[in-house]
mmCIF file of C-alpha atoms in Angstrom:
data_model
loop_
_atom_site.group_PDB
_atom_site.id
_atom_site.type_symbol
_atom_site.label_atom_id
_atom_site.label_comp_id
_atom_site.label_asym_id
_atom_site.label_seq_id
_atom_site.Cartn_x
_atom_site.Cartn_y
_atom_site.Cartn_z
ATOM 1 C CA MET P 1 31.639 -4.711 -35.217
ATOM 2 C CA PRO P 2 28.912 -5.995 -32.870
ATOM 3 C CA SER P 3 28.663 -4.263 -29.488
ATOM 4 C CA SER P 4 30.079 -5.880 -26.369
ATOM 5 C CA ARG P 5 26.576 -6.602 -25.091
ATOM 6 C CA THR P 6 22.935 -6.265 -26.076
ATOM 7 C CA PRO P 7 20.819 -3.586 -24.358
ATOM 8 C CA ASP P 8 18.532 -5.138 -21.783
ATOM 9 C CA LEU P 9 14.803 -4.522 -21.637
ATOM 10 C CA ILE P 10 15.083 -2.423 -18.481
ATOM 11 C CA GLU P 11 17.369 0.063 -20.250
ATOM 12 C CA LEU P 12 15.152 0.187 -23.339
ATOM 13 C CA ARG P 13 12.033 0.624 -21.221
ATOM 14 C CA SER P 14 13.765 3.492 -19.414
ATOM 15 C CA LEU P 15 14.512 5.221 -22.723
ATOM 16 C CA ALA P 16 10.914 4.732 -23.892
ATOM 17 C CA ALA P 17 9.516 6.076 -20.616
ATOM 18 C CA ALA P 18 11.726 9.173 -20.790
ATOM 19 C CA ALA P 19 10.765 9.816 -24.409
ATOM 20 C CA GLU P 20 7.041 9.416 -23.760
ATOM 21 C CA ALA P 21 6.895 11.236 -20.410
ATOM 22 C CA GLY P 22 9.024 14.187 -21.507
ATOM 23 C CA THR P 23 10.770 14.548 -18.141
ATOM 24 C CA LEU P 24 12.926 12.215 -16.099
ATOM 25 C CA GLY P 25 10.796 12.841 -13.009
ATOM 26 C CA ARG P 26 7.577 11.685 -14.676
ATOM 27 C CA ALA P 27 9.378 8.764 -16.310
ATOM 28 C CA ALA P 28 10.749 7.628 -12.947
ATOM 29 C CA LEU P 29 7.255 7.763 -11.438
ATOM 30 C CA ARG P 30 5.902 5.708 -14.326
ATOM 31 C CA LEU P 31 8.583 3.067 -13.763
ATOM 32 C CA ASN P 32 8.212 3.149 -9.974
ATOM 33 C CA ILE P 33 11.903 3.908 -9.432
ATOM 34 C CA SER P 34 13.893 6.887 -8.201
ATOM 35 C CA GLN P 35 15.121 9.522 -10.658
ATOM 36 C CA PRO P 36 18.810 8.779 -9.882
ATOM 37 C CA ALA P 37 18.190 5.096 -10.683
ATOM 38 C CA LEU P 38 16.585 6.073 -13.992
ATOM 39 C CA THR P 39 19.485 8.401 -14.838
ATOM 40 C CA LYS P 40 21.945 5.579 -14.161
ATOM 41 C CA ARG P 41 20.071 3.261 -16.544
ATOM 42 C CA LEU P 42 20.017 5.885 -19.291
ATOM 43 C CA GLN P 43 23.704 6.671 -18.863
ATOM 44 C CA SER P 44 24.516 2.967 -19.115
ATOM 45 C CA LEU P 45 22.566 2.752 -22.370
ATOM 46 C CA GLU P 46 24.281 5.853 -23.781
ATOM 47 C CA GLN P 47 27.682 4.390 -22.900
ATOM 48 C CA LEU P 48 26.758 1.169 -24.687
ATOM 49 C CA VAL P 49 25.612 3.002 -27.832
ATOM 50 C CA GLY P 50 28.496 5.460 -27.667
ATOM 51 C CA MET P 51 26.459 8.620 -28.207
ATOM 52 C CA LYS P 52 23.828 10.801 -26.582
ATOM 53 C CA LEU P 53 20.289 9.503 -26.794
ATOM 54 C CA LEU P 54 18.528 12.354 -24.961
ATOM 55 C CA GLU P 55 18.821 16.120 -25.028
ATOM 56 C CA ARG P 56 18.314 17.508 -21.533
ATOM 57 C CA SER P 57 17.030 21.015 -20.817
ATOM 58 C CA HIS P 58 15.120 22.898 -18.126
ATOM 59 C CA ARG P 59 11.921 21.958 -19.980
ATOM 60 C CA GLY P 60 12.618 18.221 -19.866
ATOM 61 C CA VAL P 61 14.139 15.694 -22.244
ATOM 62 C CA THR P 62 13.799 14.995 -25.974
ATOM 63 C CA LEU P 63 15.248 12.258 -28.144
ATOM 64 C CA THR P 64 18.343 12.908 -30.227
ATOM 65 C CA PRO P 65 18.324 11.485 -33.788
ATOM 66 C CA ALA P 66 20.177 8.421 -32.487
ATOM 67 C CA GLY P 67 17.760 8.166 -29.573
ATOM 68 C CA ARG P 68 14.787 8.400 -31.933
ATOM 69 C CA GLN P 69 16.145 5.591 -34.102
ATOM 70 C CA LEU P 70 16.774 3.346 -31.104
ATOM 71 C CA TYR P 71 13.359 4.193 -29.623
ATOM 72 C CA GLU P 72 11.539 3.272 -32.844
ATOM 73 C CA HIS P 73 13.284 -0.108 -32.925
ATOM 74 C CA ALA P 74 12.704 -0.676 -29.203
ATOM 75 C CA ARG P 75 8.937 -0.038 -29.229
ATOM 76 C CA PRO P 76 7.881 -3.295 -30.951
ATOM 77 C CA LEU P 77 10.392 -5.212 -28.850
ATOM 78 C CA LEU P 78 8.889 -3.781 -25.646
ATOM 79 C CA ALA P 79 5.371 -4.547 -26.883
ATOM 80 C CA ASP P 80 6.408 -8.154 -27.497
ATOM 81 C CA ALA P 81 7.963 -8.265 -24.013
ATOM 82 C CA ASP P 82 4.694 -6.999 -22.494
ATOM 83 C CA ALA P 83 2.766 -9.668 -24.386
ATOM 84 C CA LEU P 84 5.194 -12.302 -23.140
ATOM 85 C CA ASP P 85 4.793 -10.949 -19.605
ATOM 86 C CA ALA P 86 1.029 -11.345 -19.956
ATOM 87 C CA VAL P 87 1.432 -14.974 -21.050
ATOM 88 C CA ILE P 88 3.770 -15.663 -18.135
ATOM 89 C CA GLY P 89 1.279 -14.010 -15.795
ATOM 90 C CA GLN P 90 -1.518 -16.257 -17.060
ATOM 91 C CA LEU P 91 0.664 -19.321 -16.559
ATOM 92 C CA ARG P 92 1.573 -18.176 -13.047
ATOM 93 C CA ARG P 93 -2.069 -17.593 -12.158
ATOM 94 C CA ARG P 94 -2.782 -21.196 -13.061
ATOM 95 C CA ALA P 95 0.324 -22.515 -11.328
ATOM 96 C CA ALA P 96 0.551 -20.606 -8.054
ATOM 97 C CA PRO P 97 -1.501 -18.002 -6.188
ATOM 98 C CA VAL P 98 -0.249 -14.537 -5.315
ATOM 99 C CA ARG P 99 0.660 -14.557 -1.631
ATOM 100 C CA LEU P 100 -1.040 -11.527 -0.081
ATOM 101 C CA ALA P 101 -0.404 -10.565 3.543
ATOM 102 C CA ALA P 102 -2.755 -8.032 5.134
ATOM 103 C CA SER P 103 -3.222 -6.523 8.564
ATOM 104 C CA HIS P 104 -6.316 -7.684 10.442
ATOM 105 C CA SER P 105 -8.094 -4.344 10.065
ATOM 106 C CA ALA P 106 -7.204 -4.020 6.365
ATOM 107 C CA ALA P 107 -8.511 -7.527 5.724
ATOM 108 C CA GLU P 108 -11.801 -6.750 7.456
ATOM 109 C CA ALA P 109 -12.133 -3.273 5.925
ATOM 110 C CA PHE P 110 -11.584 -4.070 2.247
ATOM 111 C CA VAL P 111 -8.926 -6.653 1.359
ATOM 112 C CA ALA P 112 -11.003 -9.809 1.790
ATOM 113 C CA ALA P 113 -13.931 -8.314 -0.133
ATOM 114 C CA ALA P 114 -11.664 -7.021 -2.911
ATOM 115 C CA MET P 115 -10.088 -10.428 -3.395
ATOM 116 C CA GLY P 116 -13.433 -12.211 -3.316
ATOM 117 C CA SER P 117 -15.198 -10.110 -5.947
ATOM 118 C CA HIS P 118 -14.720 -9.886 -9.713
ATOM 119 C CA ASP P 119 -16.811 -8.970 -12.710
ATOM 120 C CA GLY P 120 -16.808 -12.437 -14.261
ATOM 121 C CA GLY P 121 -14.813 -11.294 -17.298
ATOM 122 C CA GLU P 122 -11.146 -12.157 -17.621
ATOM 123 C CA GLU P 123 -9.485 -14.915 -15.642
ATOM 124 C CA VAL P 124 -8.893 -13.684 -12.098
ATOM 125 C CA THR P 125 -5.587 -14.054 -10.304
ATOM 126 C CA THR P 126 -5.788 -16.611 -7.507
ATOM 127 C CA VAL P 127 -4.831 -15.132 -4.147
ATOM 128 C CA GLU P 128 -3.659 -16.766 -0.935
ATOM 129 C CA LEU P 129 -4.527 -14.328 1.872
ATOM 130 C CA VAL P 130 -2.760 -14.367 5.240
ATOM 131 C CA THR P 131 -3.698 -11.940 8.031
ATOM 132 C CA ALA P 132 -1.255 -10.705 10.663
ATOM 133 C CA ASN P 133 -0.358 -7.470 12.406
ATOM 134 C CA SER P 134 1.261 -4.770 10.277
ATOM 135 C CA MET P 135 4.821 -5.399 11.501
ATOM 136 C CA VAL P 136 4.548 -9.067 10.539
ATOM 137 C CA VAL P 137 3.096 -8.132 7.132
ATOM 138 C CA ARG P 138 6.180 -6.021 6.372
ATOM 139 C CA ALA P 139 8.491 -8.806 7.536
ATOM 140 C CA MET P 140 6.697 -11.354 5.342
ATOM 141 C CA VAL P 141 7.200 -9.240 2.216
ATOM 142 C CA ALA P 142 10.802 -8.437 3.180
ATOM 143 C CA ASP P 143 11.832 -12.070 3.544
ATOM 144 C CA GLY P 144 9.845 -13.401 0.576
ATOM 145 C CA ARG P 145 7.019 -15.154 2.414
ATOM 146 C CA ALA P 146 4.507 -12.800 0.740
ATOM 147 C CA ASP P 147 4.470 -11.253 -2.736
ATOM 148 C CA VAL P 148 2.589 -8.117 -1.653
ATOM 149 C CA GLY P 149 1.219 -6.762 1.595
ATOM 150 C CA VAL P 150 -1.244 -4.252 3.005
ATOM 151 C CA ALA P 151 -0.208 -2.723 6.324
ATOM 152 C CA ALA P 152 -1.051 0.281 8.449
ATOM 153 C CA SER P 153 1.500 3.095 8.471
ATOM 154 C CA ARG P 154 4.094 3.492 11.199
ATOM 155 C CA PRO P 155 6.083 6.666 10.400
ATOM 156 C CA THR P 156 8.667 6.335 13.174
ATOM 157 C CA ALA P 157 9.683 2.773 12.293
ATOM 158 C CA THR P 158 13.189 2.191 10.920
ATOM 159 C CA PRO P 159 12.890 1.818 7.104
ATOM 160 C CA ASN P 160 13.434 -1.729 5.855
ATOM 161 C CA PRO P 161 15.677 -1.652 2.745
ATOM 162 C CA SER P 162 14.111 -4.882 1.477
ATOM 163 C CA ILE P 163 10.688 -3.303 0.937
ATOM 164 C CA ARG P 164 9.092 -0.181 -0.497
ATOM 165 C CA VAL P 165 5.706 1.220 0.459
ATOM 166 C CA GLU P 166 3.045 3.136 -1.465
ATOM 167 C CA THR P 167 0.109 4.958 0.111
ATOM 168 C CA LEU P 168 -3.123 3.086 -0.511
ATOM 169 C CA ALA P 169 -5.804 4.865 1.552
ATOM 170 C CA ASP P 170 -6.336 7.124 4.547
ATOM 171 C CA ASP P 171 -7.662 5.612 7.752
ATOM 172 C CA GLU P 172 -8.320 6.762 11.318
ATOM 173 C CA ILE P 173 -8.629 5.106 14.694
ATOM 174 C CA VAL P 174 -11.792 6.417 16.365
ATOM 175 C CA CYS P 175 -13.607 6.099 19.649
ATOM 176 C CA ALA P 176 -16.932 4.324 19.054
ATOM 177 C CA VAL P 177 -19.736 2.990 21.229
ATOM 178 C CA PRO P 178 -22.623 0.535 20.830
ATOM 179 C CA ARG P 179 -25.884 2.210 19.845
ATOM 180 C CA GLY P 180 -27.296 1.561 23.323
ATOM 181 C CA HIS P 181 -24.465 3.388 25.093
ATOM 182 C CA LEU P 182 -25.056 6.824 26.678
ATOM 183 C CA TRP P 183 -22.440 8.418 24.400
ATOM 184 C CA ALA P 184 -24.277 7.290 21.264
ATOM 185 C CA GLN P 185 -26.558 10.341 21.449
ATOM 186 C CA ARG P 186 -23.628 12.766 21.702
ATOM 187 C CA ALA P 187 -21.595 14.139 18.826
ATOM 188 C CA ARG P 188 -18.424 14.336 20.934
ATOM 189 C CA ILE P 189 -16.949 13.869 24.385
ATOM 190 C CA SER P 190 -14.348 15.842 26.313
ATOM 191 C CA ARG P 191 -10.696 14.857 26.385
ATOM 192 C CA ASP P 192 -10.899 14.250 30.157
ATOM 193 C CA GLU P 193 -13.913 11.983 29.745
ATOM 194 C CA PHE P 194 -12.069 10.027 27.076
ATOM 195 C CA LEU P 195 -8.901 9.650 29.159
ATOM 196 C CA ARG P 196 -10.597 8.461 32.355
ATOM 197 C CA THR P 197 -12.905 5.889 30.715
ATOM 198 C CA PRO P 198 -11.660 2.275 30.397
ATOM 199 C CA MET P 199 -12.212 1.020 26.844
ATOM 200 C CA VAL P 200 -11.907 -2.085 24.698
ATOM 201 C CA VAL P 201 -8.673 -1.787 22.715
ATOM 202 C CA ARG P 202 -6.548 -3.891 20.373
ATOM 203 C CA ASP P 203 -3.588 -5.920 21.641
ATOM 204 C CA PRO P 204 -0.274 -4.105 22.276
ATOM 205 C CA SER P 205 1.341 -5.470 19.081
ATOM 206 C CA SER P 206 -1.350 -3.998 16.806
ATOM 207 C CA ASN P 207 -0.866 -0.836 14.779
ATOM 208 C CA ALA P 208 -4.216 0.525 16.003
ATOM 209 C CA ARG P 209 -2.954 0.401 19.579
ATOM 210 C CA TRP P 210 0.399 1.924 18.601
ATOM 211 C CA THR P 211 -1.302 4.771 16.707
ATOM 212 C CA VAL P 212 -3.347 5.800 19.741
ATOM 213 C CA ASP P 213 -0.563 5.329 22.295
ATOM 214 C CA SER P 214 1.986 7.314 20.262
ATOM 215 C CA ALA P 215 -0.476 10.199 19.758
ATOM 216 C CA LEU P 216 -1.160 10.340 23.493
ATOM 217 C CA ARG P 217 2.572 10.259 24.282
ATOM 218 C CA ARG P 218 3.125 13.234 21.979
ATOM 219 C CA GLU P 219 0.484 15.113 23.994
ATOM 220 C CA GLY P 220 2.063 14.029 27.287
ATOM 221 C CA ILE P 221 -1.132 12.330 28.464
ATOM 222 C CA GLU P 222 -2.210 8.799 29.384
ATOM 223 C CA GLN P 223 -5.418 6.855 29.005
ATOM 224 C CA ALA P 224 -7.090 4.776 31.693
ATOM 225 C CA PRO P 225 -6.048 1.092 31.768
ATOM 226 C CA PRO P 226 -7.918 -0.945 29.117
ATOM 227 C CA LEU P 227 -11.223 -2.571 29.959
ATOM 228 C CA ALA P 228 -10.257 -5.449 27.638
ATOM 229 C CA GLN P 229 -7.790 -6.217 24.850
ATOM 230 C CA ALA P 230 -8.645 -8.012 21.614
ATOM 231 C CA PRO P 231 -6.443 -9.692 18.970
ATOM 232 C CA THR P 232 -8.625 -8.660 15.998
ATOM 233 C CA PRO P 233 -11.130 -5.905 15.132
ATOM 234 C CA ALA P 234 -13.978 -8.432 15.053
ATOM 235 C CA ALA P 235 -13.103 -9.670 18.536
ATOM 236 C CA ALA P 236 -12.889 -6.082 19.813
ATOM 237 C CA GLN P 237 -16.391 -5.329 18.559
ATOM 238 C CA GLN P 238 -17.793 -8.490 20.117
ATOM 239 C CA LEU P 239 -16.278 -7.554 23.491
ATOM 240 C CA ALA P 240 -17.572 -3.973 23.283
ATOM 241 C CA LEU P 241 -21.089 -5.136 22.419
ATOM 242 C CA ALA P 242 -21.106 -7.696 25.225
ATOM 243 C CA ARG P 243 -20.038 -5.062 27.775
ATOM 244 C CA ASN P 244 -21.821 -2.070 26.201
ATOM 245 C CA ALA P 245 -18.448 -0.323 26.344
ATOM 246 C CA PRO P 246 -16.494 2.179 24.232
ATOM 247 C CA LEU P 247 -13.780 0.860 21.954
ATOM 248 C CA LEU P 248 -10.916 2.233 19.859
ATOM 249 C CA LEU P 249 -10.876 0.893 16.315
ATOM 250 C CA SER P 250 -10.420 1.775 12.657
ATOM 251 C CA VAL P 251 -13.382 3.779 11.386
ATOM 252 C CA ASN P 252 -13.405 1.582 8.288
ATOM 253 C CA VAL P 253 -14.154 -1.655 10.153
ATOM 254 C CA LEU P 254 -16.931 -0.421 12.466
ATOM 255 C CA GLY P 255 -20.084 -2.472 12.134
ATOM 256 C CA GLU P 256 -23.629 -1.139 11.960
ATOM 257 C CA PHE P 257 -24.100 -1.535 15.717
ATOM 258 C CA PHE P 258 -21.508 1.148 16.557
ATOM 259 C CA VAL P 259 -21.513 4.952 16.509
ATOM 260 C CA PRO P 260 -18.250 6.963 16.255
ATOM 261 C CA VAL P 261 -17.818 9.651 18.919
ATOM 262 C CA ALA P 262 -15.396 12.556 18.396
ATOM 263 C CA VAL P 263 -12.972 13.492 21.185
ATOM 264 C CA ASP P 264 -12.188 17.168 21.836
ATOM 265 C CA GLY P 265 -8.663 17.966 20.706
ATOM 266 C CA LEU P 266 -7.668 14.399 19.812
ATOM 267 C CA ARG P 267 -7.524 12.513 16.522
ATOM 268 C CA PHE P 268 -5.675 9.339 15.562
ATOM 269 C CA PRO P 269 -5.084 9.357 11.780
ATOM 270 C CA ARG P 270 -3.029 6.771 9.920
ATOM 271 C CA ARG P 271 -2.778 5.280 6.423
ATOM 272 C CA TYR P 272 -3.011 1.901 4.777
ATOM 273 C CA GLU P 273 0.054 1.193 2.648
ATOM 274 C CA LEU P 274 0.942 -1.276 -0.073
ATOM 275 C CA VAL P 275 4.103 -3.175 0.791
ATOM 276 C CA LEU P 276 6.182 -4.483 -2.127
ATOM 277 C CA PRO P 277 9.673 -5.955 -2.515
ATOM 278 C CA ALA P 278 12.212 -3.177 -3.043
ATOM 279 C CA ALA P 279 13.929 -4.889 -5.962
ATOM 280 C CA GLY P 280 12.438 -5.302 -9.421
ATOM 281 C CA GLU P 281 9.064 -4.580 -10.962
ATOM 282 C CA PRO P 282 5.988 -6.457 -9.686
ATOM 283 C CA PRO P 283 4.942 -9.257 -12.072
ATOM 284 C CA LEU P 284 1.645 -9.031 -13.905
ATOM 285 C CA ASP P 285 -0.325 -11.148 -11.436
ATOM 286 C CA VAL P 286 0.845 -9.006 -8.498
ATOM 287 C CA ARG P 287 -0.038 -5.848 -10.457
ATOM 288 C CA ASP P 288 -3.511 -7.308 -10.970
ATOM 289 C CA VAL P 289 -3.917 -7.780 -7.211
ATOM 290 C CA VAL P 290 -2.634 -4.245 -6.554
ATOM 291 C CA GLY P 291 -5.157 -2.891 -9.066
ATOM 292 C CA ARG P 292 -8.005 -4.680 -7.306
ATOM 293 C CA LEU P 293 -6.880 -3.289 -3.947
ATOM 294 C CA ARG P 294 -6.695 0.269 -5.293
ATOM 295 C CA ALA P 295 -10.146 -0.081 -6.859
ATOM 296 C CA ALA P 296 -11.566 -1.257 -3.521
ATOM 297 C CA VAL P 297 -10.558 1.972 -1.742
ATOM 298 C CA GLU P 298 -11.143 4.369 -4.640
ATOM 299 C CA GLY P 299 -14.192 6.021 -3.070
ATOM 300 C CA TRP P 300 -12.883 6.304 0.481
ATOM 301 C CA GLY P 301 -12.000 9.985 0.136
ATOM 302 C CA ALA P 302 -15.679 10.792 -0.472
ATOM 303 C CA ARG P 303 -16.860 9.095 2.718
#
């Protein structure tokens, strides 16, 4: 008698991942889902088949004879599905661009360059890039206006159930000065000197501003009122050069005319994060864009 339904590809891919990874934890990481979600998929498949497909132990998981038989039949089916996904991805690349939203600093630091460069080999996914502050980037992915985003981290923000985030690269907001400024010859300045000096800063809605302000609040200290506020990193640098003034900005967007200056007892670290829809697996064209973004920041740890 035929079964009440046919296994779906998600269930079969879950079985294959568990068999090949050897543990449910590694399989869940491979599939970009939580381990409980993977367990639920596997249990659903076992209920459909009517027998155990995996033997579980403290060492991991192995296929039962029934699981092995199903896995061997599923492998070519999954390979065909991947090939079909590739065809669909090629069609989508021709039909519509991937909508990428990025924070202003991420766009200036690496996103724009990553999307504009390729090796001239395979057909490159077309990308429509929109820049906004990090909060807007998250909202755009959450409500479907963007397929993928790059935003700066904000650990205290309320999690949005419509999105998931993955760490992309480390970043830091630093104090920097034009090369003609008196501080340019110094390796560092005192905390008091930093706090009493008016500086060029980003606008209040930017993550760079939030990162600095929240760190100072944790220390119970305040900075002098801003000398000027800028809507983008490029505008901030132009203002600082025009006034020969210090500025607070991502270390990864500083131009050649600026020198970072350390501040005694203060640092302002943050991260760049990939922002993806919470539901489903990213399609092939989005995965291509994500791969290009990861490649663009691959060497940052060695800086």
